[in-house]
mmCIF file of C-alpha atoms in Angstrom:
data_model
loop_
_atom_site.group_PDB
_atom_site.id
_atom_site.type_symbol
_atom_site.label_atom_id
_atom_site.label_comp_id
_atom_site.label_asym_id
_atom_site.label_seq_id
_atom_site.Cartn_x
_atom_site.Cartn_y
_atom_site.Cartn_z
ATOM 1 C CA MET A 3 1.663 32.619 179.097
ATOM 2 C CA ILE A 4 -0.471 34.026 175.988
ATOM 3 C CA ILE A 5 -4.064 33.584 174.679
ATOM 4 C CA LYS A 6 -4.931 34.210 171.373
ATOM 5 C CA LYS A 7 -7.925 33.844 169.410
ATOM 6 C CA LEU A 8 -7.161 32.923 166.168
ATOM 7 C CA ASP A 9 -9.133 33.152 162.827
ATOM 8 C CA ILE A 10 -9.281 28.899 162.412
ATOM 9 C CA SER A 11 -13.189 27.665 162.851
ATOM 10 C CA ALA A 12 -14.983 30.149 164.057
ATOM 11 C CA GLN A 13 -16.841 27.677 166.287
ATOM 12 C CA GLN A 14 -13.730 25.507 167.183
ATOM 13 C CA THR A 15 -11.551 28.534 167.970
ATOM 14 C CA ASP A 16 -14.362 30.274 170.499
ATOM 15 C CA LEU A 17 -14.298 26.874 172.628
ATOM 16 C CA LEU A 18 -10.839 26.196 172.305
ATOM 17 C CA THR A 19 -10.436 29.511 173.491
ATOM 18 C CA GLU A 20 -12.853 29.268 176.551
ATOM 19 C CA ILE A 21 -11.492 26.190 177.897
ATOM 20 C CA SER A 22 -8.124 27.861 177.558
ATOM 21 C CA VAL A 23 -9.120 30.684 179.640
ATOM 22 C CA ALA A 24 -10.439 29.330 181.849
ATOM 23 C CA TYR A 25 -7.448 26.567 182.806
ATOM 24 C CA TYR A 26 -4.286 28.855 182.178
ATOM 25 C CA GLN A 27 -6.030 32.136 183.289
ATOM 26 C CA GLU A 28 -8.907 31.626 185.819
ATOM 27 C CA GLY A 29 -7.404 27.938 187.387
ATOM 28 C CA SER A 30 -10.129 25.912 186.814
ATOM 29 C CA THR A 31 -9.351 21.334 186.736
ATOM 30 C CA GLN A 32 -9.956 19.245 183.599
ATOM 31 C CA GLU A 33 -12.025 18.048 185.982
ATOM 32 C CA GLU A 34 -14.458 21.598 186.479
ATOM 33 C CA ILE A 35 -14.131 22.085 183.039
ATOM 34 C CA SER A 36 -15.420 18.799 181.836
ATOM 35 C CA LYS A 37 -19.145 19.490 183.942
ATOM 36 C CA LYS A 38 -19.409 23.014 183.026
ATOM 37 C CA PHE A 39 -19.021 22.419 178.547
ATOM 38 C CA SER A 40 -20.489 18.815 179.472
ATOM 39 C CA ILE A 41 -17.157 16.962 177.360
ATOM 40 C CA SER A 42 -15.147 14.297 179.443
ATOM 41 C CA ARG A 43 -12.069 14.604 181.220
ATOM 42 C CA ALA A 44 -9.899 13.283 178.456
ATOM 43 C CA LYS A 45 -11.384 15.202 175.897
ATOM 44 C CA VAL A 46 -10.483 18.676 178.034
ATOM 45 C CA GLY A 47 -7.298 17.452 177.862
ATOM 46 C CA ARG A 48 -7.082 17.276 173.870
ATOM 47 C CA MET A 49 -8.481 19.732 173.521
ATOM 48 C CA LEU A 50 -5.812 21.610 175.435
ATOM 49 C CA LYS A 51 -3.295 20.352 173.886
ATOM 50 C CA GLN A 52 -5.034 21.479 170.732
ATOM 51 C CA ALA A 53 -4.918 25.017 171.397
ATOM 52 C CA ARG A 54 -1.250 25.552 172.200
ATOM 53 C CA LYS A 55 -0.890 23.172 168.704
ATOM 54 C CA GLU A 56 -2.763 25.543 166.820
ATOM 55 C CA GLY A 57 -1.034 28.872 169.098
ATOM 56 C CA ILE A 58 -4.707 29.802 170.903
ATOM 57 C CA VAL A 59 -2.495 29.293 173.710
ATOM 58 C CA GLU A 60 1.817 30.216 173.873
ATOM 59 C CA ILE A 61 3.767 29.356 176.923
ATOM 60 C CA THR A 62 6.538 30.629 178.322
ATOM 61 C CA VAL A 63 8.980 29.504 181.026
ATOM 62 C CA LYS A 64 11.134 31.955 182.698
ATOM 63 C CA TYR A 65 14.118 30.987 184.182
ATOM 64 C CA HIS A 66 15.324 32.351 187.698
ATOM 65 C CA PRO A 67 19.247 33.456 187.242
ATOM 66 C CA VAL A 68 19.913 30.195 189.569
ATOM 67 C CA PHE A 69 19.167 27.448 187.361
ATOM 68 C CA SER A 70 20.711 29.758 184.590
ATOM 69 C CA ALA A 71 23.849 28.869 186.715
ATOM 70 C CA GLN A 72 23.349 25.337 187.478
ATOM 71 C CA ILE A 73 23.622 24.925 183.292
ATOM 72 C CA GLU A 74 26.480 27.591 183.281
ATOM 73 C CA GLN A 75 28.327 24.974 186.045
ATOM 74 C CA ARG A 76 27.206 21.725 184.157
ATOM 75 C CA LEU A 77 29.222 22.860 180.955
ATOM 76 C CA ILE A 78 31.899 24.174 182.624
ATOM 77 C CA LYS A 79 32.275 20.392 183.921
ATOM 78 C CA ARG A 80 31.806 17.967 180.362
ATOM 79 C CA PHE A 81 33.362 20.418 178.564
ATOM 80 C CA SER A 82 36.596 21.618 180.635
ATOM 81 C CA ILE A 83 35.572 25.490 179.492
ATOM 82 C CA LYS A 84 36.296 28.491 181.679
ATOM 83 C CA ARG A 85 32.677 29.811 181.814
ATOM 84 C CA ALA A 86 29.294 29.667 179.852
ATOM 85 C CA LEU A 87 28.010 33.008 179.729
ATOM 86 C CA ILE A 88 23.683 32.192 179.903
ATOM 87 C CA ALA A 89 21.819 34.900 178.471
ATOM 88 C CA LEU A 90 17.361 33.660 179.128
ATOM 89 C CA ASP A 91 15.314 32.354 176.368
ATOM 90 C CA GLN A 92 13.922 35.965 174.369
ATOM 91 C CA ASN A 93 10.938 35.685 171.900
ATOM 92 C CA ASN A 94 12.890 37.853 169.419
ATOM 93 C CA GLU A 95 15.983 36.722 167.816
ATOM 94 C CA GLU A 96 17.128 39.577 167.353
ATOM 95 C CA GLU A 97 16.461 40.230 171.363
ATOM 96 C CA GLN A 98 18.175 36.974 172.121
ATOM 97 C CA ARG A 99 20.669 37.916 170.271
ATOM 98 C CA LEU A 100 21.188 41.781 171.892
ATOM 99 C CA GLN A 101 21.306 39.391 175.361
ATOM 100 C CA VAL A 102 23.633 37.109 174.565
ATOM 101 C CA ALA A 103 25.778 40.140 173.693
ATOM 102 C CA GLY A 104 25.369 42.053 176.726
ATOM 103 C CA LEU A 105 26.837 39.180 178.703
ATOM 104 C CA VAL A 106 29.947 39.330 176.165
ATOM 105 C CA SER A 107 30.094 42.842 176.556
ATOM 106 C CA ASN A 108 29.793 42.752 180.097
ATOM 107 C CA TYR A 109 32.454 39.805 180.334
ATOM 108 C CA LEU A 110 34.761 41.636 178.484
ATOM 109 C CA ALA A 111 35.326 44.582 180.787
ATOM 110 C CA SER A 112 35.938 42.175 183.668
ATOM 111 C CA ILE A 113 38.843 40.350 181.825
ATOM 112 C CA LEU A 114 40.586 43.081 179.239
ATOM 113 C CA LYS A 115 43.056 45.069 180.510
ATOM 114 C CA ASP A 116 45.970 47.420 179.308
ATOM 115 C CA GLY A 117 48.023 46.236 176.695
ATOM 116 C CA MET A 118 46.297 43.175 175.802
ATOM 117 C CA VAL A 119 45.404 41.566 172.228
ATOM 118 C CA VAL A 120 42.413 40.877 171.148
ATOM 119 C CA THR A 121 41.385 38.939 168.015
ATOM 120 C CA VAL A 122 38.520 39.481 166.279
ATOM 121 C CA GLY A 123 35.775 37.580 164.018
ATOM 122 C CA GLN A 124 33.167 38.033 162.033
ATOM 123 C CA GLY A 125 29.365 38.151 162.084
ATOM 124 C CA ARG A 126 26.075 39.069 163.867
ATOM 125 C CA ASN A 127 26.652 37.701 167.015
ATOM 126 C CA VAL A 128 30.308 39.382 167.108
ATOM 127 C CA SER A 129 29.033 42.478 165.060
ATOM 128 C CA ALA A 130 26.535 42.837 168.477
ATOM 129 C CA VAL A 131 28.992 43.009 171.507
ATOM 130 C CA ALA A 132 30.720 45.100 169.659
ATOM 131 C CA HIS A 133 27.401 47.548 169.497
ATOM 132 C CA HIS A 134 26.544 46.754 172.823
ATOM 133 C CA VAL A 135 25.953 50.156 174.630
ATOM 134 C CA GLY A 136 27.165 50.093 177.817
ATOM 135 C CA VAL A 137 28.707 52.156 180.292
ATOM 136 C CA ILE A 138 32.813 50.626 179.789
ATOM 137 C CA ALA A 139 35.873 51.576 181.252
ATOM 138 C CA PRO A 140 38.507 52.587 178.760
ATOM 139 C CA ARG A 141 41.172 49.820 178.018
ATOM 140 C CA ASP A 142 44.815 50.723 176.013
ATOM 141 C CA CYS A 143 43.812 47.107 173.959
ATOM 142 C CA LYS A 144 44.692 46.061 170.031
ATOM 143 C CA PHE A 145 41.502 44.534 168.775
ATOM 144 C CA VAL A 146 42.926 42.544 164.855
ATOM 145 C CA CYS A 147 41.351 41.234 162.632
ATOM 146 C CA ALA A 148 41.384 37.229 162.496
ATOM 147 C CA ILE A 149 39.846 36.753 159.042
ATOM 148 C CA GLY A 150 39.602 39.269 155.931
ATOM 149 C CA GLY A 151 37.042 41.413 155.264
ATOM 150 C CA ILE A 152 33.466 40.646 153.786
ATOM 151 C CA HIS A 153 32.239 41.743 150.168
ATOM 152 C CA PRO A 154 29.962 45.378 151.553
ATOM 153 C CA ARG A 155 27.442 44.346 151.794
ATOM 154 C CA GLY A 156 28.580 42.631 154.621
ATOM 155 C CA GLY A 157 29.097 45.782 156.182
ATOM 156 C CA MET A 158 28.526 46.103 159.946
ATOM 157 C CA PHE A 159 28.917 41.925 160.116
ATOM 158 C CA ASN A 160 32.663 42.301 157.811
ATOM 159 C CA ALA A 161 35.853 41.992 160.789
ATOM 160 C CA ASP A 162 37.579 44.496 159.897
ATOM 161 C CA HIS A 163 34.162 46.931 160.781
ATOM 162 C CA ILE A 164 33.886 45.023 163.849
ATOM 163 C CA SER A 165 37.352 45.869 164.945
ATOM 164 C CA ARG A 166 37.233 49.114 164.617
ATOM 165 C CA GLN A 167 33.942 49.872 166.122
ATOM 166 C CA LEU A 168 35.891 47.664 169.352
ATOM 167 C CA ALA A 169 38.538 49.755 169.609
ATOM 168 C CA LYS A 170 35.973 52.994 169.553
ATOM 169 C CA LYS A 171 34.334 51.596 172.641
ATOM 170 C CA TYR A 172 36.853 51.066 174.537
ATOM 171 C CA GLY A 173 39.634 53.226 173.633
ATOM 172 C CA GLY A 174 41.952 50.888 171.816
ATOM 173 C CA SER A 175 43.270 50.680 168.311
ATOM 174 C CA SER A 176 42.529 47.781 165.956
ATOM 175 C CA GLU A 177 44.845 46.721 163.518
ATOM 176 C CA THR A 178 42.867 44.983 159.529
ATOM 177 C CA LEU A 179 44.295 42.433 157.751
ATOM 178 C CA TYR A 180 44.623 43.499 154.076
ATOM 179 C CA ALA A 181 42.783 40.649 152.148
ATOM 180 C CA PRO A 182 39.477 39.527 151.468
ATOM 181 C CA ALA A 183 38.084 36.757 153.854
ATOM 182 C CA TYR A 184 36.922 34.487 150.631
ATOM 183 C CA ALA A 185 39.094 33.299 147.980
ATOM 184 C CA GLU A 186 37.887 31.523 144.911
ATOM 185 C CA ASN A 187 40.758 28.977 144.724
ATOM 186 C CA LYS A 188 43.918 28.224 146.951
ATOM 187 C CA ALA A 189 46.387 29.183 144.622
ATOM 188 C CA GLN A 190 44.641 32.611 145.385
ATOM 189 C CA LYS A 191 44.171 31.937 148.660
ATOM 190 C CA MET A 192 48.069 31.059 149.239
ATOM 191 C CA ALA A 193 49.705 34.089 146.988
ATOM 192 C CA PHE A 194 47.279 35.948 149.879
ATOM 193 C CA MET A 195 49.155 34.340 153.369
ATOM 194 C CA GLN A 196 52.418 35.012 152.115
ATOM 195 C CA ASN A 197 52.244 38.386 151.578
ATOM 196 C CA GLU A 198 54.315 39.821 154.226
ATOM 197 C CA THR A 199 51.216 42.966 155.715
ATOM 198 C CA VAL A 200 48.985 39.598 156.359
ATOM 199 C CA LYS A 201 51.787 37.330 157.447
ATOM 200 C CA GLN A 202 52.642 40.173 160.015
ATOM 201 C CA THR A 203 48.752 41.049 160.980
ATOM 202 C CA LEU A 204 48.105 37.205 161.235
ATOM 203 C CA ASP A 205 50.545 36.376 163.337
ATOM 204 C CA LEU A 206 49.634 39.159 165.747
ATOM 205 C CA ALA A 207 46.292 37.339 166.185
ATOM 206 C CA ARG A 208 47.625 34.134 166.894
ATOM 207 C CA LYS A 209 49.476 35.658 170.101
ATOM 208 C CA ALA A 210 45.874 37.133 171.487
ATOM 209 C CA ASP A 211 45.102 36.620 174.708
ATOM 210 C CA VAL A 212 41.287 36.357 174.172
ATOM 211 C CA SER A 213 39.348 36.232 171.145
ATOM 212 C CA LEU A 214 35.586 36.362 169.573
ATOM 213 C CA VAL A 215 34.822 34.023 167.272
ATOM 214 C CA GLY A 216 31.083 33.351 165.580
ATOM 215 C CA ILE A 217 29.855 29.636 165.969
ATOM 216 C CA GLY A 218 28.024 29.000 162.327
ATOM 217 C CA ASN A 219 25.508 26.056 161.437
ATOM 218 C CA MET A 220 25.313 24.444 158.179
ATOM 219 C CA SER A 221 22.394 25.173 156.811
ATOM 220 C CA GLU A 222 21.274 26.554 152.963
ATOM 221 C CA ASN A 223 20.751 29.715 154.886
ATOM 222 C CA ASN A 224 24.079 29.842 155.996
ATOM 223 C CA TYR A 225 25.668 33.454 156.215
ATOM 224 C CA MET A 226 28.386 32.982 153.692
ATOM 225 C CA VAL A 227 25.935 31.641 151.024
ATOM 226 C CA SER A 228 23.906 34.752 151.827
ATOM 227 C CA LEU A 229 27.812 36.309 151.175
ATOM 228 C CA GLY A 230 27.884 34.424 147.995
ATOM 229 C CA TRP A 231 30.996 32.646 149.736
ATOM 230 C CA PHE A 232 29.573 28.859 148.755
ATOM 231 C CA THR A 233 26.804 27.148 147.400
ATOM 232 C CA ALA A 234 23.511 26.126 148.689
ATOM 233 C CA ASP A 235 24.451 23.207 146.806
ATOM 234 C CA GLU A 236 28.347 22.500 148.935
ATOM 235 C CA VAL A 237 26.716 23.512 152.268
ATOM 236 C CA LEU A 238 24.206 20.304 151.490
ATOM 237 C CA GLN A 239 26.669 18.014 149.861
ATOM 238 C CA SER A 240 29.202 19.088 153.214
ATOM 239 C CA ARG A 241 26.646 18.472 155.543
ATOM 240 C CA LEU A 242 25.773 15.129 154.327
ATOM 241 C CA ASN A 243 28.849 13.942 152.558
ATOM 242 C CA ASN A 244 30.808 14.714 155.219
ATOM 243 C CA GLY A 245 29.426 14.597 157.977
ATOM 244 C CA VAL A 246 29.747 18.670 158.736
ATOM 245 C CA VAL A 247 27.745 20.710 161.131
ATOM 246 C CA GLY A 248 29.523 23.868 161.826
ATOM 247 C CA ASP A 249 32.222 26.429 160.772
ATOM 248 C CA PHE A 250 34.572 27.954 162.723
ATOM 249 C CA GLY A 251 35.064 31.304 162.827
ATOM 250 C CA GLY A 252 34.119 31.402 159.061
ATOM 251 C CA TYR A 253 37.016 28.891 158.577
ATOM 252 C CA ASP A 254 37.662 25.504 159.583
ATOM 253 C CA PHE A 255 34.090 23.179 158.502
ATOM 254 C CA PHE A 256 33.574 20.844 161.853
ATOM 255 C CA ASN A 257 31.555 17.849 162.260
ATOM 256 C CA VAL A 258 29.629 16.578 165.820
ATOM 257 C CA GLN A 259 32.612 15.234 167.336
ATOM 258 C CA GLY A 260 34.658 18.184 166.929
ATOM 259 C CA ASN A 261 37.431 17.285 164.092
ATOM 260 C CA VAL A 262 37.914 19.288 160.780
ATOM 261 C CA ALA A 263 36.311 17.860 158.161
ATOM 262 C CA ASN A 264 37.775 17.617 154.174
ATOM 263 C CA THR A 265 34.985 19.820 152.573
ATOM 264 C CA VAL A 266 35.028 21.796 148.897
ATOM 265 C CA MET A 267 34.888 24.728 150.950
ATOM 266 C CA ASN A 268 38.427 23.955 152.475
ATOM 267 C CA ASP A 269 41.349 26.387 151.811
ATOM 268 C CA ARG A 270 38.562 29.222 150.682
ATOM 269 C CA VAL A 271 39.313 31.713 153.380
ATOM 270 C CA ILE A 272 42.296 34.212 154.677
ATOM 271 C CA GLY A 273 42.057 33.464 158.421
ATOM 272 C CA LEU A 274 42.903 31.881 161.232
ATOM 273 C CA SER A 275 42.139 28.209 161.704
ATOM 274 C CA ILE A 276 40.575 26.598 164.815
ATOM 275 C CA ASP A 277 44.322 24.783 165.725
ATOM 276 C CA GLU A 278 44.947 28.579 165.947
ATOM 277 C CA PHE A 279 42.811 29.389 168.064
ATOM 278 C CA ARG A 280 43.178 26.310 170.907
ATOM 279 C CA PRO A 281 46.393 28.280 172.285
ATOM 280 C CA ILE A 282 44.737 31.087 172.948
ATOM 281 C CA SER A 283 43.879 31.709 176.042
ATOM 282 C CA ASN A 284 40.211 33.065 176.046
ATOM 283 C CA VAL A 285 38.927 31.692 173.148
ATOM 284 C CA ILE A 286 35.079 33.151 173.407
ATOM 285 C CA ALA A 287 32.726 31.160 170.486
ATOM 286 C CA ILE A 288 28.994 33.444 170.215
ATOM 287 C CA ALA A 289 25.954 31.443 169.087
ATOM 288 C CA SER A 290 22.129 33.231 169.887
ATOM 289 C CA GLU A 291 20.177 31.784 167.426
ATOM 290 C CA ASN A 292 18.152 28.500 168.196
ATOM 291 C CA ASN A 293 19.156 26.380 165.377
ATOM 292 C CA LYS A 294 23.323 26.361 166.629
ATOM 293 C CA PRO A 295 23.106 23.660 169.142
ATOM 294 C CA LEU A 296 24.715 20.699 166.914
ATOM 295 C CA ALA A 297 27.147 22.857 165.844
ATOM 296 C CA LEU A 298 27.811 24.574 169.027
ATOM 297 C CA LEU A 299 28.819 21.110 170.577
ATOM 298 C CA GLY A 300 30.898 19.950 168.136
ATOM 299 C CA ALA A 301 32.722 23.759 168.668
ATOM 300 C CA LEU A 302 32.721 22.649 172.254
ATOM 301 C CA ARG A 303 34.369 18.957 171.212
ATOM 302 C CA SER A 304 37.288 20.954 169.138
ATOM 303 C CA GLY A 305 38.736 21.673 172.199
ATOM 304 C CA ALA A 306 39.438 25.410 170.631
ATOM 305 C CA VAL A 307 36.694 26.938 172.395
ATOM 306 C CA ASP A 308 37.402 28.289 176.344
ATOM 307 C CA VAL A 309 34.189 30.670 176.980
ATOM 308 C CA LEU A 310 31.123 29.586 175.269
ATOM 309 C CA ALA A 311 27.856 32.440 174.972
ATOM 310 C CA THR A 312 24.488 31.333 174.398
ATOM 311 C CA SER A 313 20.618 31.007 175.249
ATOM 312 C CA VAL A 314 19.167 28.935 177.797
ATOM 313 C CA SER A 315 17.419 26.962 175.519
ATOM 314 C CA ASN A 316 20.819 25.633 173.597
ATOM 315 C CA ALA A 317 22.864 24.754 176.941
ATOM 316 C CA LEU A 318 20.264 22.739 177.233
ATOM 317 C CA THR A 319 19.916 21.366 173.945
ATOM 318 C CA ILE A 320 23.407 20.889 173.722
ATOM 319 C CA LEU A 321 23.810 18.807 177.488
ATOM 320 C CA ASN A 322 21.019 16.442 176.050
ATOM 321 C CA LEU A 323 22.725 15.796 172.854
ATOM 322 C CA ASP A 324 26.140 15.107 174.632
ATOM 323 C CA GLU A 325 24.316 12.353 176.309
ATOM 324 C CA GLN A 326 22.896 11.452 172.981
ATOM 325 C CA ILE A 327 25.425 11.779 170.518
ATOM 326 C CA LYS A 328 29.221 9.970 172.308
ATOM 327 C CA VAL A 329 32.592 11.135 171.096
#
């Protein structure tokens, strides 16, 4: 619990701060505070609530690891997945991403064996796994792009860059998908998909033992909007008209029931579809951001996810949403 003094209103802020210090740091009861400041007990309660609302008081809950293990078992039972890698909540989004990436990196180290093929997606969360620093036993694995290349400004979030980084990290090799991730229309996409080199790489990706995939949500600030693949309006209309809540690895767009939705964004991405991920025995879906529970629920219901990697708060919200939104 953190108490901050803000510049909202001199006298009132001072009183809210004094009451907050007395209650949260000194352990005074509301009755004792009521007598000390000559105000009613009900008003003390209202003022403590206002102190939280104004940001004078910030409360952080620290979860015990056993609590995360209990949540994992609930997710495994509910969605028939193999594992749920649950990171404790962090105040900073980047720190949260690093915590989740650390769990995925450790999990990979425990399951990868020489000769395995790993399909690799794009985005910040998958990239964080590749760049996670730790002691890793060498594994002669092949890391294969599950989606084409992003515009240069995608940089380290590009599937090819991530594949190369993972190969370097484990001492294996990588294979590039020689095509853009995004085509301007279906005809252009089909031309790339019929290319023999592209077909060979995707065929290898389909036969993978393990897959790392990011789950996106459908906000107007979506990563693919920032890259210029789709417009904010296309994303908005897909959400409103088609019930789309997320994307699977940047390729398929699905609703909260886990069904692929037909949108104006279909048939533009070059890579593996959600149906092609299902036969892969260890698909690890990663999403650390706290605005993705609805997208993660849809992804879990799709039946394509074997391992979920996310935060405690996301995991709890997924379970609550699953109760509220029936299939």
